[in-house]
mmCIF file with all atom_site columns, C-alpha atoms in Angstrom:
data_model
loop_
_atom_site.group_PDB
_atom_site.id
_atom_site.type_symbol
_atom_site.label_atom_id
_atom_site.label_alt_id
_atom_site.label_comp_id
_atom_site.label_asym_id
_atom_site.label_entity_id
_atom_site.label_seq_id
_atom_site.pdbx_PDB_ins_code
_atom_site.Cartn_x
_atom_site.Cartn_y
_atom_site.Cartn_z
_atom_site.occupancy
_atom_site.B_iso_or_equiv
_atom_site.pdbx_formal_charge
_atom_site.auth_seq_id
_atom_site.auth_comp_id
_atom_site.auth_asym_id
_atom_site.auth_atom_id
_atom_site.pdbx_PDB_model_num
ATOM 1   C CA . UNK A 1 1   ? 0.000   0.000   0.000  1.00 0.00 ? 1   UNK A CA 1
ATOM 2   C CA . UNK A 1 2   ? 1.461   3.174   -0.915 1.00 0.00 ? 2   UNK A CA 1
ATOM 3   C CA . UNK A 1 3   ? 0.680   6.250   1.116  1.00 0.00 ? 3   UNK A CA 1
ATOM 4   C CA . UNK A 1 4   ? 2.862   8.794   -0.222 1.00 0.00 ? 4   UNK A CA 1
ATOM 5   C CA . UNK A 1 5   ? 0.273   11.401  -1.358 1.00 0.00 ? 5   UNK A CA 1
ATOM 6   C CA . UNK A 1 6   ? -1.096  11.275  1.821  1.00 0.00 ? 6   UNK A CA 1
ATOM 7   C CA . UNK A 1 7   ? 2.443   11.821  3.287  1.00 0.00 ? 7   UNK A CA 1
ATOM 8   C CA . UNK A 1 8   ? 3.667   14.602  0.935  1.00 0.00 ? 8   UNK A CA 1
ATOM 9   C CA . UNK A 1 9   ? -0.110  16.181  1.872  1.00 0.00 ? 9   UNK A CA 1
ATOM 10  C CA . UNK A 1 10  ? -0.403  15.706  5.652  1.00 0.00 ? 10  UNK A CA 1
ATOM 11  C CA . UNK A 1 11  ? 3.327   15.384  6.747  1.00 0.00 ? 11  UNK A CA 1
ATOM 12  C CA . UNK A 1 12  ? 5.679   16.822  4.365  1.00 0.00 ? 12  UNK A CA 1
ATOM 13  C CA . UNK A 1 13  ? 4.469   20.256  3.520  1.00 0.00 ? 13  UNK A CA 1
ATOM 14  C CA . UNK A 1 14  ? 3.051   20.754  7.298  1.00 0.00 ? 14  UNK A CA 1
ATOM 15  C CA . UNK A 1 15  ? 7.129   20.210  8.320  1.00 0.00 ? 15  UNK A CA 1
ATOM 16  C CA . UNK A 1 16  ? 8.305   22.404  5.689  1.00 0.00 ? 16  UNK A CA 1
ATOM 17  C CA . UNK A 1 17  ? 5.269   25.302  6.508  1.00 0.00 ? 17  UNK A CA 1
ATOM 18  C CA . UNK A 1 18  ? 6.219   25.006  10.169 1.00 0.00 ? 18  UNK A CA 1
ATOM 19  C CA . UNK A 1 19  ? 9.683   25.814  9.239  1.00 0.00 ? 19  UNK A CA 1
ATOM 20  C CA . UNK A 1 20  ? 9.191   28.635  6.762  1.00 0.00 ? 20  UNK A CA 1
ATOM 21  C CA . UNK A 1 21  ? 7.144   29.869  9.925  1.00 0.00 ? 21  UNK A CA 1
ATOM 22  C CA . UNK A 1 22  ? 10.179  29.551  12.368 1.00 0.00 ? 22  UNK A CA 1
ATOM 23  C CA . UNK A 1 23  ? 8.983   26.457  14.122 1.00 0.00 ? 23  UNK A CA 1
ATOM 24  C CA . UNK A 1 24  ? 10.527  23.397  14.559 1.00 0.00 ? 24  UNK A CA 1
ATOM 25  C CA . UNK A 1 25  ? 7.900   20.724  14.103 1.00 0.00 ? 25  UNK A CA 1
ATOM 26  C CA . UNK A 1 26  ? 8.643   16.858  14.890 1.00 0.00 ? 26  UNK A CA 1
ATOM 27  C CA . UNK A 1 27  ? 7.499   14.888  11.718 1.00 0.00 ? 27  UNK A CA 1
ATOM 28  C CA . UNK A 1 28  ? 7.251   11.893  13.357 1.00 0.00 ? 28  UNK A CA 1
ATOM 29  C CA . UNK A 1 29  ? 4.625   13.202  15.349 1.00 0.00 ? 29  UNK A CA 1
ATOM 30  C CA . UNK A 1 30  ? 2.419   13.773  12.069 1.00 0.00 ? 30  UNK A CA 1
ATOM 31  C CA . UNK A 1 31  ? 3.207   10.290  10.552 1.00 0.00 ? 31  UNK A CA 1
ATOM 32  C CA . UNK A 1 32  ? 1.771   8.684   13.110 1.00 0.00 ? 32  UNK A CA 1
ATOM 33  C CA . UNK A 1 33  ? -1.425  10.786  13.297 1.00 0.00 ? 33  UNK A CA 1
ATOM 34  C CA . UNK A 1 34  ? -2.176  10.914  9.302  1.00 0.00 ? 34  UNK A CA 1
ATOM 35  C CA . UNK A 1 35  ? -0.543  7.896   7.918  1.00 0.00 ? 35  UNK A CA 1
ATOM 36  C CA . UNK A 1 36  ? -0.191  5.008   10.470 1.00 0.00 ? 36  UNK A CA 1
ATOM 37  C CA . UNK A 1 37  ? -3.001  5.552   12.699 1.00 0.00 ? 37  UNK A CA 1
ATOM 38  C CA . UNK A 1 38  ? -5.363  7.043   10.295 1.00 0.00 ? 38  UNK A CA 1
ATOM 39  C CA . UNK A 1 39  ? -4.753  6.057   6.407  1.00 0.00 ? 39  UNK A CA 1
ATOM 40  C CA . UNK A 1 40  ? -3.050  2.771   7.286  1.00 0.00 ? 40  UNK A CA 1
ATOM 41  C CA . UNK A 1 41  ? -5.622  1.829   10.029 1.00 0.00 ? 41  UNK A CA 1
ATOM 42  C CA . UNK A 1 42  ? -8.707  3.308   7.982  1.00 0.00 ? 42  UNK A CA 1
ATOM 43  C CA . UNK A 1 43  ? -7.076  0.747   5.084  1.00 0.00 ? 43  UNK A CA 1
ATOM 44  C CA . UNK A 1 44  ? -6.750  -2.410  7.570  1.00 0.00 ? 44  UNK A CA 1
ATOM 45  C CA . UNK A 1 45  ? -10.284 -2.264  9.212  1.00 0.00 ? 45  UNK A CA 1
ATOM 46  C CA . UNK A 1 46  ? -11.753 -1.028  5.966  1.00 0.00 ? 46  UNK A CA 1
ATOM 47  C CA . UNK A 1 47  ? -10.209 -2.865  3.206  1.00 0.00 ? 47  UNK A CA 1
ATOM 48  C CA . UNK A 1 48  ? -8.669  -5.903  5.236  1.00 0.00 ? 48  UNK A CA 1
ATOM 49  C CA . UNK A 1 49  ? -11.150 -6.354  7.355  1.00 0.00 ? 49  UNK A CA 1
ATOM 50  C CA . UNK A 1 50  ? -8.083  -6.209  10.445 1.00 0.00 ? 50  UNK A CA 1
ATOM 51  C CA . UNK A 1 51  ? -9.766  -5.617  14.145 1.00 0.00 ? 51  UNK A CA 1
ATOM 52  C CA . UNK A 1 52  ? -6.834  -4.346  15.026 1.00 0.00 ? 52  UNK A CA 1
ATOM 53  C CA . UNK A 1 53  ? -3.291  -3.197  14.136 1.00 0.00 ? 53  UNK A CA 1
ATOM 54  C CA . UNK A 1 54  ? -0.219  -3.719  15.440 1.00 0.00 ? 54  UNK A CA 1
ATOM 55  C CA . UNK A 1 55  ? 3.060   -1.159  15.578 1.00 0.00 ? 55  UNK A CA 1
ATOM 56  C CA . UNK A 1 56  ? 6.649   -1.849  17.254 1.00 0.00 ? 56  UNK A CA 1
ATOM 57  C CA . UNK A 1 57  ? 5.996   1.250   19.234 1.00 0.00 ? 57  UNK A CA 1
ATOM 58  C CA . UNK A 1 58  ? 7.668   0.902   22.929 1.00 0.00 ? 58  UNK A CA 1
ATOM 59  C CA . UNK A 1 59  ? 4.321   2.151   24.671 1.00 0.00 ? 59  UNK A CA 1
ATOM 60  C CA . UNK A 1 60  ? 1.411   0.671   26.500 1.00 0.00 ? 60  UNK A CA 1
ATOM 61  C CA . UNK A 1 61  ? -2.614  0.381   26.087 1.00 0.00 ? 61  UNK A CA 1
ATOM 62  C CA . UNK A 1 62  ? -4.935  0.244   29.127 1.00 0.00 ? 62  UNK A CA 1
ATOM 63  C CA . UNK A 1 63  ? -8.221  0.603   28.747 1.00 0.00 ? 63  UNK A CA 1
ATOM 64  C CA . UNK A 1 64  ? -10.053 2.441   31.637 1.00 0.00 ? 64  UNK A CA 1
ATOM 65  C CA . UNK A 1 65  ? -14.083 3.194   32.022 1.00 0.00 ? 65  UNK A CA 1
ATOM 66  C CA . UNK A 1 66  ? -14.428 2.130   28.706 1.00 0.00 ? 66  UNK A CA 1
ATOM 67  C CA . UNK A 1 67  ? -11.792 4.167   27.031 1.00 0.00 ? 67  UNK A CA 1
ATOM 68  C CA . UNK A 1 68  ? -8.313  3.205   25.519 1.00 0.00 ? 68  UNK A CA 1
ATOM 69  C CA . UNK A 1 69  ? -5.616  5.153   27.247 1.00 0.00 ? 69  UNK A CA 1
ATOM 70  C CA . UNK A 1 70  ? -2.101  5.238   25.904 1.00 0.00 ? 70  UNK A CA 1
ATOM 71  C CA . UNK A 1 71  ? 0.482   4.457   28.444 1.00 0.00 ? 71  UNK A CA 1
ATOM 72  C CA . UNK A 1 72  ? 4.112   5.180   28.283 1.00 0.00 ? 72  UNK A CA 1
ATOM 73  C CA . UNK A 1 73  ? 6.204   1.967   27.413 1.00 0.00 ? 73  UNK A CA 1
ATOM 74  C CA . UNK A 1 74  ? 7.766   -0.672  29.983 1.00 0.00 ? 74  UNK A CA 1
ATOM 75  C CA . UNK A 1 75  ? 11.102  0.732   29.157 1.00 0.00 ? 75  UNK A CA 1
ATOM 76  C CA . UNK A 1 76  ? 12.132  3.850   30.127 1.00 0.00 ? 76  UNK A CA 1
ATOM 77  C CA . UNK A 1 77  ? 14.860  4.643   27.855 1.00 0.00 ? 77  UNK A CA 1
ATOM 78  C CA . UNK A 1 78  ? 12.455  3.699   24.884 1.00 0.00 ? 78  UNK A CA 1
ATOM 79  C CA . UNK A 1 79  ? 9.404   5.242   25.384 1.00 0.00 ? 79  UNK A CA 1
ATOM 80  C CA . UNK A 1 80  ? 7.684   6.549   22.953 1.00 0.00 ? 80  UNK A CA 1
ATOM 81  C CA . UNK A 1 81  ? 4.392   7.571   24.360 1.00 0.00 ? 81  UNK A CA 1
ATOM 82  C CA . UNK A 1 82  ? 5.349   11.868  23.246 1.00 0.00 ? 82  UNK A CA 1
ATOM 83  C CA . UNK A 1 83  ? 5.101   10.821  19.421 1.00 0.00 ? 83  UNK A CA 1
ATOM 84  C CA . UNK A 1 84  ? 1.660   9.305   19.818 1.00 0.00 ? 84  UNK A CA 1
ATOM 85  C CA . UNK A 1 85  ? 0.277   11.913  21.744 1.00 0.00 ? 85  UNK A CA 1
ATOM 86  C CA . UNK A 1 86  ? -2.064  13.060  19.055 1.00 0.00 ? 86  UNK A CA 1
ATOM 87  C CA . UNK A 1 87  ? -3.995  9.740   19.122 1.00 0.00 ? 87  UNK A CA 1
ATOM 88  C CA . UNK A 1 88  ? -7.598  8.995   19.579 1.00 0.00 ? 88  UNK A CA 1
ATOM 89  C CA . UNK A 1 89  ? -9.128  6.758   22.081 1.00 0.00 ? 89  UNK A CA 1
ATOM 90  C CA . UNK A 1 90  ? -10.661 5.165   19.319 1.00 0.00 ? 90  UNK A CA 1
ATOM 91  C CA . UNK A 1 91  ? -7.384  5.120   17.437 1.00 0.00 ? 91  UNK A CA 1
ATOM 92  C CA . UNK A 1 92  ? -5.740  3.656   20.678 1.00 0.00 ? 92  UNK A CA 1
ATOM 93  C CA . UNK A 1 93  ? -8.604  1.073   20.882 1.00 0.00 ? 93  UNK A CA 1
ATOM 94  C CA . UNK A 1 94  ? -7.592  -0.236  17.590 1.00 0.00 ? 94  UNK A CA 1
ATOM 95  C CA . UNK A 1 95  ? -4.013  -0.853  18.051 1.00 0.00 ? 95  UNK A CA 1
ATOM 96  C CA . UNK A 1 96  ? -1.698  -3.253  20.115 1.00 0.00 ? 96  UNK A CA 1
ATOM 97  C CA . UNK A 1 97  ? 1.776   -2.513  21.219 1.00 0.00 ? 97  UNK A CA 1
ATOM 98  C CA . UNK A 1 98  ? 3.434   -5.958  22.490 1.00 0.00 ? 98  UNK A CA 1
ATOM 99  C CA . UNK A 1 99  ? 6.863   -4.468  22.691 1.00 0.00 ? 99  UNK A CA 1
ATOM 100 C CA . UNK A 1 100 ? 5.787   -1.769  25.003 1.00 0.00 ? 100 UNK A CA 1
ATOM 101 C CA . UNK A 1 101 ? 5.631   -4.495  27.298 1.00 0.00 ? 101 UNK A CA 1
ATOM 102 C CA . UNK A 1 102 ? 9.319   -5.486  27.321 1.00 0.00 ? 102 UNK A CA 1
ATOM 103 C CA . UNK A 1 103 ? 12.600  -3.964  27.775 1.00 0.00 ? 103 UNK A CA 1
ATOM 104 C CA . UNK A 1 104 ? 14.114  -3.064  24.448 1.00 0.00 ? 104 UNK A CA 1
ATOM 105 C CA . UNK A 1 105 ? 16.967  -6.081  25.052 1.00 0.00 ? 105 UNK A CA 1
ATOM 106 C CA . UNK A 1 106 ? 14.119  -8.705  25.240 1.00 0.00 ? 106 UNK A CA 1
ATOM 107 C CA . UNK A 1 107 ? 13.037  -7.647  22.116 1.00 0.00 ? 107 UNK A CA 1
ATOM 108 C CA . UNK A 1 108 ? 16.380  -7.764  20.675 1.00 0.00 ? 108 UNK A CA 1
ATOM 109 C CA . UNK A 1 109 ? 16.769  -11.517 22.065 1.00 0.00 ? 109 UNK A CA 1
ATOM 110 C CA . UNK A 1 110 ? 13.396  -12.450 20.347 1.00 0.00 ? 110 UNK A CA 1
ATOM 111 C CA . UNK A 1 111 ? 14.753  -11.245 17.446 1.00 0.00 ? 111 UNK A CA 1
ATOM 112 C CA . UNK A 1 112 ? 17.428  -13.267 17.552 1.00 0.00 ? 112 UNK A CA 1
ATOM 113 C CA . UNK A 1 113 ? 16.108  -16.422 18.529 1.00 0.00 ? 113 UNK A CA 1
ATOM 114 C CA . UNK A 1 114 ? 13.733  -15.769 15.486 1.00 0.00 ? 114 UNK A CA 1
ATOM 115 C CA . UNK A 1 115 ? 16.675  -15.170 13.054 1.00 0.00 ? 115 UNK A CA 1
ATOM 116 C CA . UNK A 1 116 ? 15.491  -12.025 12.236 1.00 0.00 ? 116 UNK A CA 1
ATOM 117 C CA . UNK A 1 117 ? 17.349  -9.791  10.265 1.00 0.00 ? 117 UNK A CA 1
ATOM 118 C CA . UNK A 1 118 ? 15.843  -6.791  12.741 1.00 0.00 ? 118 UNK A CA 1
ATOM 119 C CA . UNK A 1 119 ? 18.415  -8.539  15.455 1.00 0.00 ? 119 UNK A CA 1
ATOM 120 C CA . UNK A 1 120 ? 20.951  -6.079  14.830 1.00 0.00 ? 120 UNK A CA 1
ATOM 121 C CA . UNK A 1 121 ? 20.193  -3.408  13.648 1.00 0.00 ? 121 UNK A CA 1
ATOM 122 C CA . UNK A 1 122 ? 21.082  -0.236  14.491 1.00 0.00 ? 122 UNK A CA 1
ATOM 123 C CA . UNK A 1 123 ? 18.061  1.709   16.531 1.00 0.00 ? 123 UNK A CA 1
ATOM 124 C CA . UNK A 1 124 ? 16.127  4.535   13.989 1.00 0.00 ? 124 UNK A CA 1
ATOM 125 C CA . UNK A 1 125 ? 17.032  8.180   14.806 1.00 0.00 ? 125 UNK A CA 1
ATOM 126 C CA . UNK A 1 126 ? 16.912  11.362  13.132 1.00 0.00 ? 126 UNK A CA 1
ATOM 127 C CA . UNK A 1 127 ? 14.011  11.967  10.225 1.00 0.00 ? 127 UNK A CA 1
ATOM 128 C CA . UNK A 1 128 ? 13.509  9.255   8.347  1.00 0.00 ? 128 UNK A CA 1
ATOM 129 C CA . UNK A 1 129 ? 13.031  10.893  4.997  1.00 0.00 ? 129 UNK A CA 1
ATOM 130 C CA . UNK A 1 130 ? 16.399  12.928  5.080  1.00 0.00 ? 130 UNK A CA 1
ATOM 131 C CA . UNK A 1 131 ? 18.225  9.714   5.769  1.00 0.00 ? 131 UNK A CA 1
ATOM 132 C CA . UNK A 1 132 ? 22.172  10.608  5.834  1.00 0.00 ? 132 UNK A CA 1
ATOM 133 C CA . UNK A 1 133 ? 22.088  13.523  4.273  1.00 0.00 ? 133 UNK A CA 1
ATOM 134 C CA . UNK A 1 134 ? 23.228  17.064  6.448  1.00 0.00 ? 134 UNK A CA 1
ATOM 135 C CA . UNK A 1 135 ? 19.771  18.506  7.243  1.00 0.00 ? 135 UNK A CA 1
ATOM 136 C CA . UNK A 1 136 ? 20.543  22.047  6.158  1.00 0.00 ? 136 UNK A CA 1
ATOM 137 C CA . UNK A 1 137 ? 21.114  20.809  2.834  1.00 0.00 ? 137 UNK A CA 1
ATOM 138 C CA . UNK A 1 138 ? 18.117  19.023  2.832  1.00 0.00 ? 138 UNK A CA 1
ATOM 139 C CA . UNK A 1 139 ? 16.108  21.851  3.991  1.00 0.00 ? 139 UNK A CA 1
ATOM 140 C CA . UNK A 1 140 ? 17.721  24.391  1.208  1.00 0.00 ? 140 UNK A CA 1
ATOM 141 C CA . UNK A 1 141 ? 16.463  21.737  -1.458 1.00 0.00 ? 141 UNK A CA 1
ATOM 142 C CA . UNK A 1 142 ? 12.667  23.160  -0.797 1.00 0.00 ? 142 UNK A CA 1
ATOM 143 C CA . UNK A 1 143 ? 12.731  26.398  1.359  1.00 0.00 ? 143 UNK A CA 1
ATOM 144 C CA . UNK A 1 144 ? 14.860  29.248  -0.309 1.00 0.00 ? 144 UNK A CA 1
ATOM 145 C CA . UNK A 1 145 ? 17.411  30.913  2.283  1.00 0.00 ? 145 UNK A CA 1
ATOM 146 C CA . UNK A 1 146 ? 16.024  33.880  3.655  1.00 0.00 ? 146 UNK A CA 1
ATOM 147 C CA . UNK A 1 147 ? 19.790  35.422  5.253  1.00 0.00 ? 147 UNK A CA 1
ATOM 148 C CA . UNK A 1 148 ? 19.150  38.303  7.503  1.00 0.00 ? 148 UNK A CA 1
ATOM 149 C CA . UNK A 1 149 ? 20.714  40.585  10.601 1.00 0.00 ? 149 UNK A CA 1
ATOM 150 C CA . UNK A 1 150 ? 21.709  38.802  14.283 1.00 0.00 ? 150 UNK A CA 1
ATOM 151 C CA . UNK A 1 151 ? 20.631  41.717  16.253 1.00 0.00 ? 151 UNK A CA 1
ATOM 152 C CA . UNK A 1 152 ? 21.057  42.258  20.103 1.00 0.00 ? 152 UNK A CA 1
ATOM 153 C CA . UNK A 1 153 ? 18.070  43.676  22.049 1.00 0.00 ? 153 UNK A CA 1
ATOM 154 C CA . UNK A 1 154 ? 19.906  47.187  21.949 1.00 0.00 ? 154 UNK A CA 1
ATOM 155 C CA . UNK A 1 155 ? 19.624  47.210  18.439 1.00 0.00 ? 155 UNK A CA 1
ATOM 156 C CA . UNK A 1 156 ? 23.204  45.981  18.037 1.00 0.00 ? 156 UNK A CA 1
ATOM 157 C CA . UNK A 1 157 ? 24.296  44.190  14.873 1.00 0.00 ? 157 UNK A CA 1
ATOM 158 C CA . UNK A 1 158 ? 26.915  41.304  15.886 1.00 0.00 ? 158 UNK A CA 1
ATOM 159 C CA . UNK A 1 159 ? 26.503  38.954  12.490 1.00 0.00 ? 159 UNK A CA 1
ATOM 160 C CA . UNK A 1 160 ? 24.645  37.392  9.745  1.00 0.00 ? 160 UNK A CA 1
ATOM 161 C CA . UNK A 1 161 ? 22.073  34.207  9.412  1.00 0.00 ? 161 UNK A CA 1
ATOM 162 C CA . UNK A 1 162 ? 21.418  31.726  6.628  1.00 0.00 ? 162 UNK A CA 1
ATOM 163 C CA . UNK A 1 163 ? 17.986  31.819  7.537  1.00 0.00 ? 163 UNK A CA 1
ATOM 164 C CA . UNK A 1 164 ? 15.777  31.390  10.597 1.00 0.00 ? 164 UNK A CA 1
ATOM 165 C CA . UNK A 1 165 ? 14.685  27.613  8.951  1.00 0.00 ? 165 UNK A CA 1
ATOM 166 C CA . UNK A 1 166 ? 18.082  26.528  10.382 1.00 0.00 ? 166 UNK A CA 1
ATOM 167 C CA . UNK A 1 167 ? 17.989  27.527  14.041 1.00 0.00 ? 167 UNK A CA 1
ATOM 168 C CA . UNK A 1 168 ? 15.470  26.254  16.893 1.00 0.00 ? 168 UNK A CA 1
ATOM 169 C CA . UNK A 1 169 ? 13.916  29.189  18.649 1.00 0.00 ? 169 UNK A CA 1
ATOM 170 C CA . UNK A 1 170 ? 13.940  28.699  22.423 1.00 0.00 ? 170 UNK A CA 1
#
């Protein structure tokens, strides 16, 4: 199944707007709102017929008074409870997370009991879509550099910027 419209639509061009804007968004955060847990689930229950689906996300489900509540994960250090935040109890309801029950070794042991080519590989960090490449490059390729003064709050000039796209406010 190929969702890329749907990314270019609902995740790209949000992350590059939110940039051109001076913001630093997290696109990971949007993936999982507009393509996993909403085209890709819509596409399992609708077209598959799937109950459920299931992600490698290290977080937790409970469900309490009849609602799905997302938990953080078992392991601390993996936790990824902050890049599902977005999610509906419905969407929660529809999902299982069996790693977010174990500690990110055990999962790397299954793996490798299973033969699984997953066994050791190196953990995911970083955007996915700008893969190795330096991210100001990346970001020049579709937002135009927009230089400009460094100015101190006396009104002092003290240097030059490429562009507020390539610094984090804050």
């Amino acid at each position: 199944v190929n969702f890329a419209a749907e990314y270019w639509d609902n995740v790209f061009e949000l992350f590059l707007e939110e940039y051109k804007a001076g913001r630093t968004p997290n696109p990971d955060i949007l993936c999982n709102k507009e393509i996993k847990f909403k085209a890709f689930l819509e596409f399992a229950a609708e077209d598959l017929g799937a109950d459920y689906i299931a992600t490698g996300h290290y977080v937790r489900r409970a469900d309490v008074n009849g609602k799905s509540q997302l938990l953080r994960g078992l392991d601390g250090n993996k936790d990824q409870s902050y890049f599902l935040y977005t999610l509906s109890h419905e969407q929660i309801a529809q999902s299982l997370f069996p790693v977010g029950e174990l500690e990110k070794p055990q999962v790397r042991k299954i793996a490798e009991e299973l033969d699984l080519i997953t066994a050791k590989k190196k953990d995911s960090t970083g955007i996915c879509f700008i893969g190795e490449r330096k991210f100001r490059d990346f970001l020049g390729r579709y937002l135009p550099a927009q230089p400009g003064k460094i100015v101190t709050v006396d009104g002092d000039e003290i240097g030059q910027h490429q562009g507020l796209m390539y610094h984090t406010l804050g």
